[in-house]
Every structure is written in C-alpha cells, then in structure tokens.
Coordinates of N, CA, C and O and ligand atoms in Angstrom, one line a residue:
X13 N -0.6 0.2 8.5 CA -1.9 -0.2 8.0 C -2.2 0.6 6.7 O -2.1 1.8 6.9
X14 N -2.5 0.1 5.5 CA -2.8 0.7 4.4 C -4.0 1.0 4.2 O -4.7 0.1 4.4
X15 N -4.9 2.3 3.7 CA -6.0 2.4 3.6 C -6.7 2.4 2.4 O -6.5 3.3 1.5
X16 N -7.5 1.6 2.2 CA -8.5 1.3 1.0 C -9.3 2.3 0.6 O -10.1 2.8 1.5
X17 N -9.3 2.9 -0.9 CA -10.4 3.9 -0.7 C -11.6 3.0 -1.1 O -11.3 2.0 -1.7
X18 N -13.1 3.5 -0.7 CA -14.0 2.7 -1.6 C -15.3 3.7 -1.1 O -15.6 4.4 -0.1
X19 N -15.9 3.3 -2.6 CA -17.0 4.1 -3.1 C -18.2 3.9 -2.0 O -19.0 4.8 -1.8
X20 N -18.4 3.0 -1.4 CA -19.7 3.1 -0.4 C -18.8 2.6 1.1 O -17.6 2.3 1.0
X21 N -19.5 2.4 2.4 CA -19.0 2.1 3.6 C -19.2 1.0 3.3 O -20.1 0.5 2.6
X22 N -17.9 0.3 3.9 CA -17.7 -1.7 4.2 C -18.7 -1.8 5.4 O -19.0 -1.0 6.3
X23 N -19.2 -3.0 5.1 CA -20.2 -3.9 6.4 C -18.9 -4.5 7.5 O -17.7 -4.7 7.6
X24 N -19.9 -4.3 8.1 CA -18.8 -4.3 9.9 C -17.9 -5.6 9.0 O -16.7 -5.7 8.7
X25 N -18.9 -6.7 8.8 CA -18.9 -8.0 8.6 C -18.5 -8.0 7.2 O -19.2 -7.1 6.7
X26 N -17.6 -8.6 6.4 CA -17.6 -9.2 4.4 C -18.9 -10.2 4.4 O -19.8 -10.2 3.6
X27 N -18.8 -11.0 5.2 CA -20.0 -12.3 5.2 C -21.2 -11.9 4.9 O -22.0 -12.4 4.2
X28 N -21.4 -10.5 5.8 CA -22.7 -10.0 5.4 C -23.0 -8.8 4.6 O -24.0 -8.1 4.6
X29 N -21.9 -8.8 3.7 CA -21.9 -7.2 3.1 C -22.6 -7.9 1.6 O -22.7 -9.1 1.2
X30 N -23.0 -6.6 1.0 CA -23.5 -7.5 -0.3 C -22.6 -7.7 -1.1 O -23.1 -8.0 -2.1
X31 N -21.1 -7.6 -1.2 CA -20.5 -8.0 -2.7 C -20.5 -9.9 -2.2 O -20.0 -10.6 -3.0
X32 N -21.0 -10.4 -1.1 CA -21.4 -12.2 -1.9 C -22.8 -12.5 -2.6 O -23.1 -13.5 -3.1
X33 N -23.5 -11.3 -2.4 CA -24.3 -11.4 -3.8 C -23.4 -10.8 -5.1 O -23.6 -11.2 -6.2
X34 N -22.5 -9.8 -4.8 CA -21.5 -9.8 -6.3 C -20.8 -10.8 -6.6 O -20.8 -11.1 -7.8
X35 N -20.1 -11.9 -5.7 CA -19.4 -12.9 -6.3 C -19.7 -14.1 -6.7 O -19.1 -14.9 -7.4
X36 N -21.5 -14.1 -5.9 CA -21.8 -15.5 -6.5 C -22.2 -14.9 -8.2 O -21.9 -15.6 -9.1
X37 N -23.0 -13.6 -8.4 CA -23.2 -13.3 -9.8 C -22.1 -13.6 -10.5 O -22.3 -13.7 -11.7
X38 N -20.7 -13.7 -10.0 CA -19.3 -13.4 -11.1 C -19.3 -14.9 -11.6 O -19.1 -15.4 -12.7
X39 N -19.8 -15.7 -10.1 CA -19.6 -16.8 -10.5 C -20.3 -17.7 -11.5 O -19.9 -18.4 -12.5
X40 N -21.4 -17.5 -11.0 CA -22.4 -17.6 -11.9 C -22.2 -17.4 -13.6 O -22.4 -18.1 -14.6
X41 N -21.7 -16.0 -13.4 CA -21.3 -16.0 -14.9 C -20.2 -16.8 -15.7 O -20.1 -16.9 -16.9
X42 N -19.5 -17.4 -14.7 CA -18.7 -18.2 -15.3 C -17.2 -18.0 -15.1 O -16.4 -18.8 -15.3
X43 N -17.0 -16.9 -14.6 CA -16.0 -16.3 -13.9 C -15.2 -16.9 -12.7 O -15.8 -17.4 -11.7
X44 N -13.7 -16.8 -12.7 CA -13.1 -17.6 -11.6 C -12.6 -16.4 -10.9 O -12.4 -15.4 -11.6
X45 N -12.3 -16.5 -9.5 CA -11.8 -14.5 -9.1 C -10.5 -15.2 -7.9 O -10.8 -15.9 -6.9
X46 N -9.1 -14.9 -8.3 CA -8.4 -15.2 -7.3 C -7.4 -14.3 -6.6 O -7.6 -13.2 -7.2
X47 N -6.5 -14.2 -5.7 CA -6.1 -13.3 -4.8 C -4.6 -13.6 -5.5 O -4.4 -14.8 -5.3
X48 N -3.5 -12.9 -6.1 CA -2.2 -13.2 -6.7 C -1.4 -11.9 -6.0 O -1.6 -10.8 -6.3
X49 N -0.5 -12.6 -4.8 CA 0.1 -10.9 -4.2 C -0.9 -10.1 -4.1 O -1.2 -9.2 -4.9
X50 N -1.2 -10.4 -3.5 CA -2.7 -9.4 -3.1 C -3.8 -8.2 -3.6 O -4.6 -7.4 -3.1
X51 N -3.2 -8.8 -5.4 CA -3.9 -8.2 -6.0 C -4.9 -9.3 -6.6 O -4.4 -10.4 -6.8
X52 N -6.2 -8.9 -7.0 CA -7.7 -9.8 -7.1 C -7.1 -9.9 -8.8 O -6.5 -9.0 -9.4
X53 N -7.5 -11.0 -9.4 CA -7.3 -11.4 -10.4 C -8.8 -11.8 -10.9 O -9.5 -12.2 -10.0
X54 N -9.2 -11.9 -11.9 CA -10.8 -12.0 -12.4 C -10.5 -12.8 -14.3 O -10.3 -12.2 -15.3
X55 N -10.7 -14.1 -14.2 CA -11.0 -14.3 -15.9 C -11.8 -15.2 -15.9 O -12.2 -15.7 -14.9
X56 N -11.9 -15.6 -17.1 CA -11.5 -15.3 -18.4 C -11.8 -13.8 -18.8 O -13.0 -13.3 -18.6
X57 N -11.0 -13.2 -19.2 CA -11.1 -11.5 -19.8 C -12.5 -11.3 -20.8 O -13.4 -10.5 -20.8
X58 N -12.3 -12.3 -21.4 CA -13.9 -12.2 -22.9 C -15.3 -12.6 -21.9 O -16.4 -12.6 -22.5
X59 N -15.3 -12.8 -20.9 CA -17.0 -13.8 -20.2 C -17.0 -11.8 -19.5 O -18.1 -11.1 -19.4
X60 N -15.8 -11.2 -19.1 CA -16.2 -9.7 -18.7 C -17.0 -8.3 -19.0 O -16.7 -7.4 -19.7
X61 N -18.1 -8.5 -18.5 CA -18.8 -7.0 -19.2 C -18.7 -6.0 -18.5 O -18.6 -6.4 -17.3
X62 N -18.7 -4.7 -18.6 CA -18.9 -3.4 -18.1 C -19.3 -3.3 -16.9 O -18.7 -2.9 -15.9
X63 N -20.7 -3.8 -17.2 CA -21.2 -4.3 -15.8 C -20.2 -5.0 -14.4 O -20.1 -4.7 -13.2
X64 N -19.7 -5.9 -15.2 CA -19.2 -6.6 -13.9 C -17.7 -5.9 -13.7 O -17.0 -6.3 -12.8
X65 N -17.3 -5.1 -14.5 CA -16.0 -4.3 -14.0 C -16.4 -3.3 -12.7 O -15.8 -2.9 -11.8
X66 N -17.6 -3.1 -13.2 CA -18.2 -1.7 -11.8 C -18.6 -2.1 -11.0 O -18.8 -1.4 -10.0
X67 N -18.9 -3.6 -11.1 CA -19.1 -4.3 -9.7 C -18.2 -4.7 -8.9 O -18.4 -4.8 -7.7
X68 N -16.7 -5.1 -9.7 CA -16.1 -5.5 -9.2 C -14.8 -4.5 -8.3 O -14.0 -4.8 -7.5
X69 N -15.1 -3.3 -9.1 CA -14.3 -1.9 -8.7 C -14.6 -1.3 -7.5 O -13.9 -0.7 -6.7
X70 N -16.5 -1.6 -7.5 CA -16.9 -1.0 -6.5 C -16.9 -1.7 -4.9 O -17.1 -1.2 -3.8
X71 N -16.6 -3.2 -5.5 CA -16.9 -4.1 -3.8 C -15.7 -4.8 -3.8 O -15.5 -5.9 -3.2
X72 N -14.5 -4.0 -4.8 CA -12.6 -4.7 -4.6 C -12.1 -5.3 -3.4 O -11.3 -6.3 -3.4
X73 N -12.8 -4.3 -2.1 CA -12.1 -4.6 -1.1 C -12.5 -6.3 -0.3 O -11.9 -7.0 0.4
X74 N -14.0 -6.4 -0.8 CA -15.3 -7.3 0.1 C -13.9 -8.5 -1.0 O -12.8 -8.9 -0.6
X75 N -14.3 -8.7 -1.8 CA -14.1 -9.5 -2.9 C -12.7 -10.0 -3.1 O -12.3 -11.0 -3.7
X76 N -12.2 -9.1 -2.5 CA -10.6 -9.8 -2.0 C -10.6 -10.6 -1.1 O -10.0 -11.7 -1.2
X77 N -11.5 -10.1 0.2 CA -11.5 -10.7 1.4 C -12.4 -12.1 1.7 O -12.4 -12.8 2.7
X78 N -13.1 -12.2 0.4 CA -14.0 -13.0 0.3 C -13.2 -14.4 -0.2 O -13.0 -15.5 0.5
X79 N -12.7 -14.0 -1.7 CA -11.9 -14.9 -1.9 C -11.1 -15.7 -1.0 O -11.0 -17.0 -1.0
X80 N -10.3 -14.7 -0.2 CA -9.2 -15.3 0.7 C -9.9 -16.0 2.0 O -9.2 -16.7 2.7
X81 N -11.3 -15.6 2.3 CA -11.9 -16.7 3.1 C -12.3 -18.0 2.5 O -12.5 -18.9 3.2
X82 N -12.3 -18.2 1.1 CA -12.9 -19.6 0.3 C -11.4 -20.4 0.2 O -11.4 -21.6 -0.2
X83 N -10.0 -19.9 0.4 CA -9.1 -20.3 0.4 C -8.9 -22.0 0.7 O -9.5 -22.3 1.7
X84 N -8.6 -22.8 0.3 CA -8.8 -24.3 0.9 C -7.7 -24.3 2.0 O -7.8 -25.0 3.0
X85 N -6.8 -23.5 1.9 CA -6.0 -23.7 3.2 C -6.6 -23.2 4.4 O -6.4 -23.9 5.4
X86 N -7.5 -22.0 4.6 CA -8.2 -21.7 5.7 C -9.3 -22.5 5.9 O -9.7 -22.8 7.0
X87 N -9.9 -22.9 4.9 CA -11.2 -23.6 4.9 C -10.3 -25.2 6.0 O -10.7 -25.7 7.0
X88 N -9.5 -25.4 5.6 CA -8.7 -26.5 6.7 C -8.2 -26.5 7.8 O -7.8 -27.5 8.4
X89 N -8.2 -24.7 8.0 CA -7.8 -24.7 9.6 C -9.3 -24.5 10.5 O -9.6 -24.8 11.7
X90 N -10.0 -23.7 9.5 CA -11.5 -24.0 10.0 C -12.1 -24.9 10.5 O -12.9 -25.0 11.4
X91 N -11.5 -26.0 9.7 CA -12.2 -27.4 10.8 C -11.4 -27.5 11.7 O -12.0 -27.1 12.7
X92 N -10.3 -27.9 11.9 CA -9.2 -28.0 12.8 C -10.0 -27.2 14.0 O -10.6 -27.7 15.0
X93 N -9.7 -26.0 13.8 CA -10.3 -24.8 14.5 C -12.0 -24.8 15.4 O -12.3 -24.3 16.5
X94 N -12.6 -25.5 14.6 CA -14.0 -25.6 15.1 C -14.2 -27.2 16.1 O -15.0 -27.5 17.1
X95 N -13.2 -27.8 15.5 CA -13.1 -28.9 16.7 C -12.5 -28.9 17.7 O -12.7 -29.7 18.6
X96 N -11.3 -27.7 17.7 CA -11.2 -27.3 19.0 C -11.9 -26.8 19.7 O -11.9 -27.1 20.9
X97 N -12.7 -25.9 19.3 CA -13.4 -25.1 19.8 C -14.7 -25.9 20.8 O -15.1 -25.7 22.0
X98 N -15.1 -27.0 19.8 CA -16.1 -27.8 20.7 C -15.6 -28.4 21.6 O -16.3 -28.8 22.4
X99 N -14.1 -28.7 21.7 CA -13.8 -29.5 23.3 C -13.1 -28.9 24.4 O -12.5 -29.2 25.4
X100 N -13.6 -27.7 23.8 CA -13.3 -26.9 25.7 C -14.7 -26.1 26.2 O -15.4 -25.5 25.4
X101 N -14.8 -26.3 27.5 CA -15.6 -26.0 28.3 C -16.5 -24.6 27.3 O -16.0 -24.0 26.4
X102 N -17.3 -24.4 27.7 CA -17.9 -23.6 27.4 C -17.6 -21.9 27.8 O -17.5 -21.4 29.0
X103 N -17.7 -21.4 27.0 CA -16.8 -19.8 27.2 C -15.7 -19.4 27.5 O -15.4 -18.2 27.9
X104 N -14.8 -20.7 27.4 CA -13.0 -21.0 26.8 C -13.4 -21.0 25.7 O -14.5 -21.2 25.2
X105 N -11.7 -20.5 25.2 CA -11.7 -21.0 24.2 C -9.7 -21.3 23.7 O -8.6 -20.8 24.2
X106 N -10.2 -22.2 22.7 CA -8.6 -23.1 23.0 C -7.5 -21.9 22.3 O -7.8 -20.7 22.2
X107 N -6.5 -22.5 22.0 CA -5.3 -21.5 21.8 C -5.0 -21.8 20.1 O -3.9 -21.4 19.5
X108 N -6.1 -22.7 19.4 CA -6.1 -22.6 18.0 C -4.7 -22.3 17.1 O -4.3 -21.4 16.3
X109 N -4.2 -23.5 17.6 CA -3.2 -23.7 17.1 C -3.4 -25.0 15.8 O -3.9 -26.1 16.1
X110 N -2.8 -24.6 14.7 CA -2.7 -25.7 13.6 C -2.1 -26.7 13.5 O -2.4 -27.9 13.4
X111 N -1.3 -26.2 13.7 CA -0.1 -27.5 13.6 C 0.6 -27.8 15.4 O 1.2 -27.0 16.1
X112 N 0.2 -29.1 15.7 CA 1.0 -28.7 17.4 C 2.7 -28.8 16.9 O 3.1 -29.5 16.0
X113 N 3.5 -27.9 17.6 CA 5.0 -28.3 17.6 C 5.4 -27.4 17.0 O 6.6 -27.4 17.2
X114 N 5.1 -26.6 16.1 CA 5.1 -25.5 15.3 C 5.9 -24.3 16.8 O 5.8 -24.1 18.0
X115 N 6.7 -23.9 15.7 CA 7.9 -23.4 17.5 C 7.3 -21.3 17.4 O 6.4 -20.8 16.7
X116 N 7.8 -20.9 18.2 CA 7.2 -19.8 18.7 C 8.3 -19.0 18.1 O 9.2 -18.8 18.9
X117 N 8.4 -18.7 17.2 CA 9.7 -18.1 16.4 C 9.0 -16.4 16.2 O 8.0 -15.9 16.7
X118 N 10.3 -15.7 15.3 CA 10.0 -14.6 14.6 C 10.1 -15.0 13.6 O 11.0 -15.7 13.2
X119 N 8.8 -14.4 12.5 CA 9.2 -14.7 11.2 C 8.3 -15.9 10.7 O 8.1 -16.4 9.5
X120 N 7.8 -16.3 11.9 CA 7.4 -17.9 11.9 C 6.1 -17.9 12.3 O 5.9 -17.5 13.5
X121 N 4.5 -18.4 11.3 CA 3.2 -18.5 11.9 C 3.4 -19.6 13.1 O 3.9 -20.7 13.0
X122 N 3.0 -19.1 14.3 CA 3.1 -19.9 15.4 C 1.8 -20.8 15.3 O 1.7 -21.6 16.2
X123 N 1.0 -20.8 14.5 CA 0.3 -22.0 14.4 C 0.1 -23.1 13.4 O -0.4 -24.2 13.5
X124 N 0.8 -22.5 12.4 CA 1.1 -23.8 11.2 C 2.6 -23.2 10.1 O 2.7 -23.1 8.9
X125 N 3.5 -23.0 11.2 CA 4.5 -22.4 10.1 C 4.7 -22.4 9.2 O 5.5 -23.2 8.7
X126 N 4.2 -21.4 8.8 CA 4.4 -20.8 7.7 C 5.4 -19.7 7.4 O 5.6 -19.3 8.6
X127 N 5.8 -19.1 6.8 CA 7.1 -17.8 6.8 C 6.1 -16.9 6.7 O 5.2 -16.9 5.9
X128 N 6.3 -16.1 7.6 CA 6.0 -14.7 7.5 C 6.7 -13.5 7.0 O 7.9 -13.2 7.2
X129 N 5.5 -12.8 5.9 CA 6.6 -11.8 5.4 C 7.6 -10.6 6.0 O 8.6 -10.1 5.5
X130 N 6.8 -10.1 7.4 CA 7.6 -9.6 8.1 C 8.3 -10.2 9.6 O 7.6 -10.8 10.4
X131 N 9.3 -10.1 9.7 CA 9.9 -10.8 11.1 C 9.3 -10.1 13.0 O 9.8 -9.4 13.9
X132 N 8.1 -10.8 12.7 CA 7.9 -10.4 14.0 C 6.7 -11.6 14.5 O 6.4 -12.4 13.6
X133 N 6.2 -11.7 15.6 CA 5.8 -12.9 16.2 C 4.3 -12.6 15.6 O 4.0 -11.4 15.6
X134 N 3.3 -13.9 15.0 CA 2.1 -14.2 15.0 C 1.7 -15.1 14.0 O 2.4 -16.0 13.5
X135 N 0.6 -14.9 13.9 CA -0.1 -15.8 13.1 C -0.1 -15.6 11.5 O 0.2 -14.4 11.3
X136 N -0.3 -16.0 10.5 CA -0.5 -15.9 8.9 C -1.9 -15.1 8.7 O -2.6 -14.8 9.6
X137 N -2.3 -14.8 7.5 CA -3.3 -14.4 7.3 C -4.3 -15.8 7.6 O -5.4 -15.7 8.3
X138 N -3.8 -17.1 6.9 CA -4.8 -18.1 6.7 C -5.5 -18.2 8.3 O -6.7 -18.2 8.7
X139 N -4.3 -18.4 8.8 CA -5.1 -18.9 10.6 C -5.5 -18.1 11.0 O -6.4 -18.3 11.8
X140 N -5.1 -16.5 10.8 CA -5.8 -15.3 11.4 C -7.1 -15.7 11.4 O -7.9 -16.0 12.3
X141 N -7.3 -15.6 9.7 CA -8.5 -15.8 9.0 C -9.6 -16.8 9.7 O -10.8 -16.5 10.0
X142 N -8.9 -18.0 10.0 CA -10.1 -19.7 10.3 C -10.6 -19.3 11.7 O -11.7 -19.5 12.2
X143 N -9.3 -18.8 12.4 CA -9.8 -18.6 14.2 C -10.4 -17.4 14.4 O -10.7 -17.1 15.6
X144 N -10.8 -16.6 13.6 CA -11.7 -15.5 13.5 C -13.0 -16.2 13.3 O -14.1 -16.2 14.0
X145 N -12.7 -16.8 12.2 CA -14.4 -17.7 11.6 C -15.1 -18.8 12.4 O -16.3 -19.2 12.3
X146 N -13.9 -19.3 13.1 CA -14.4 -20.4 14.0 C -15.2 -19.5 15.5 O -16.2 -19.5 16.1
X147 N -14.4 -18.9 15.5 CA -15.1 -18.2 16.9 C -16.6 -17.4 16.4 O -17.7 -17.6 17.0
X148 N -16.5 -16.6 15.2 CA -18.0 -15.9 14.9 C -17.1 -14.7 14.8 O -17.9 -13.7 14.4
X149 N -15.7 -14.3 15.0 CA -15.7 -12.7 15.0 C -16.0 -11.7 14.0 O -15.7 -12.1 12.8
X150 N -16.4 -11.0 14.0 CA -16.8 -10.2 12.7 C -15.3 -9.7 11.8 O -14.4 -9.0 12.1
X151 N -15.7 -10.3 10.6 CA -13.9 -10.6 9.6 C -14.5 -8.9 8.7 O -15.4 -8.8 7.8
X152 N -13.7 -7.9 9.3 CA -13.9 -6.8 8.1 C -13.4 -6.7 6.9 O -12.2 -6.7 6.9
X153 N -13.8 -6.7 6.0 CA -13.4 -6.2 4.6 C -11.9 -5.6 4.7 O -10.8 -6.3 4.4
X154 N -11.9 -4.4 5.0 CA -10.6 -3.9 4.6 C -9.7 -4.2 5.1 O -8.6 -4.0 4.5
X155 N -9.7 -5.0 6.6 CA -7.9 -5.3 7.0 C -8.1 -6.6 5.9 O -7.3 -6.5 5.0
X156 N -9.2 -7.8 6.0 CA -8.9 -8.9 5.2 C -7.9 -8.8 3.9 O -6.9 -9.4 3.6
X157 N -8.8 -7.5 3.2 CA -8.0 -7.2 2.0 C -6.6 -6.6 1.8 O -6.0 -6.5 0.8
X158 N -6.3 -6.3 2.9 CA -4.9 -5.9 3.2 C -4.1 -6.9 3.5 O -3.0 -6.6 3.4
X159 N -4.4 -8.2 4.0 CA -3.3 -9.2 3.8 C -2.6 -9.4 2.7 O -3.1 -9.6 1.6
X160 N -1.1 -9.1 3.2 CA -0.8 -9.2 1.8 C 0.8 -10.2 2.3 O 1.7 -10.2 3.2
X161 N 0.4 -10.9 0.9 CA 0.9 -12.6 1.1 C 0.4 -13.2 2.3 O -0.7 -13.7 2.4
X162 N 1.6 -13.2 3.5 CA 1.2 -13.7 4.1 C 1.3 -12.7 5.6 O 1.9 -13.0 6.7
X163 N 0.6 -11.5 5.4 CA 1.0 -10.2 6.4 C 0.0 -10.8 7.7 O -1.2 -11.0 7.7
X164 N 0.9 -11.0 8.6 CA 0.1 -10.8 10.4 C -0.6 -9.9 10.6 O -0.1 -8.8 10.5
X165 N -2.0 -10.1 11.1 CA -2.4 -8.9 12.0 C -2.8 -9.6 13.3 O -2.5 -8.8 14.2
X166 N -3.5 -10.8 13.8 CA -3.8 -11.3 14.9 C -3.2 -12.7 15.1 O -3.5 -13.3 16.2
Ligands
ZN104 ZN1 -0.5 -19.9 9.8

C-alpha cells in the first residue's frame, strides 16, 4: 500500500469530501481532468491559474479518485451492478459479477476480465470501484487514488 501525503485529512467518503466542489469549479472553468497511469492530468495548460494549481495540489488525492469514479467504464458496471442488486432479496446481496463466464483466473478481473497488473486473484479497479457504489460503501480517497492502472484491492 502506497501512502499519500496530503495537506488536510481525506473525508471517510471522496463523494462527500469537498474537492467535488473543486472539480466541478475546474470544470466549470473549462478544464478537462483525467487519470493517465495514475497520474491526474489537468488542461488545457493556458485556462490554469495559480489558484487552481493549489486547489488541485491540495485535494490530488480526492480528484484522482473522483475522476476514476466518472469513468464510463465503471459508470457501466454501476448499472449492471445496481440491477443486480435490486433482484435479490433484501439484505443479500448478489456476487456482482460483470461479465457472466469471465473464468476465475490469476491475473484475470473475475468479473469482467480484464488483465490485471499483478498476478493474483480479484477484481479491477473499475468493478472494485461500481460494487462499492452500488452497495453505498464509503469509496475513500486515498486507496481510490492508489489504483494504479488496473491495481486490485477488493
Ligand atoms: Zn473488472
């Protein structure tokens, strides 16, 4: 586990922390912000002020994690995910799996295979990500931001 340093404490939750009042302002400004190897990428370079460098220095970790929740590939397992969720009994919950058939490998997302960068059994960041969101679990800032490519943690 890699440790993030950062200038104030992360919210249990990114959803509820304030850098999504920093990124709708980035957005707002005109700004696109994306996740490249798991480093946060921010342009056009000239729409950048001062201002928003210290915003974005200071809430790096929320804003990584943020991004990588607006992903369209997670945003697609989120539905997937939430309609399972509605067809099992109440206080089950399904085995949130993406893709059915998807084989139980090493190396291999057992729910929508994808390659994993290290060889050991789980899920991708993306599905980690949707089956967190679909259930309600609280998504912290700094592991989020620590996916890197496509690193397992759940
Ligand atoms: Zn996956």
């Amino acid at each position: 586990m890699r440790h993030t340093v950062s200038s104030e404490p992360l919210a249990q939750n990114v959803l509820d922390s304030p850098a999504v009042a920093v990124l709708c302002g980035l957005e707002d400004a005109g700004l696109y912000l994306a996740v490249v190897n798991g480093r946060l990428r921010v342009w056009p370079a000239e729409r950048l002020t001062a201002t928003h460098e210290h915003l974005i220095r200071q809430h790096r970790s929320e804003l990584v994690a943020l991004v990588r929740i607006c992903d369209d590939g997670v945003q697609a397992r989120l539905v997937v995910h939430k309609q399972q969720l509605a067809k099992v009994p109440k206080g089950s919950t399904p085995d949130f799996v993406f893709q059915r058939g998807t084989p139980y490998a090493k190396a291999v997302c057992f729910s929508c295979g994808a390659v994993l960068p290290e060889p050991h059994y789980g899920r991708c960041w993306r599905c980690s990500l949707a089956w967190r969101m679909a259930v309600g679990v609280p998504i912290p800032a700094e592991q989020t931001a620590a996916y890197d490519g496509a690193r397992v943690v759940a």
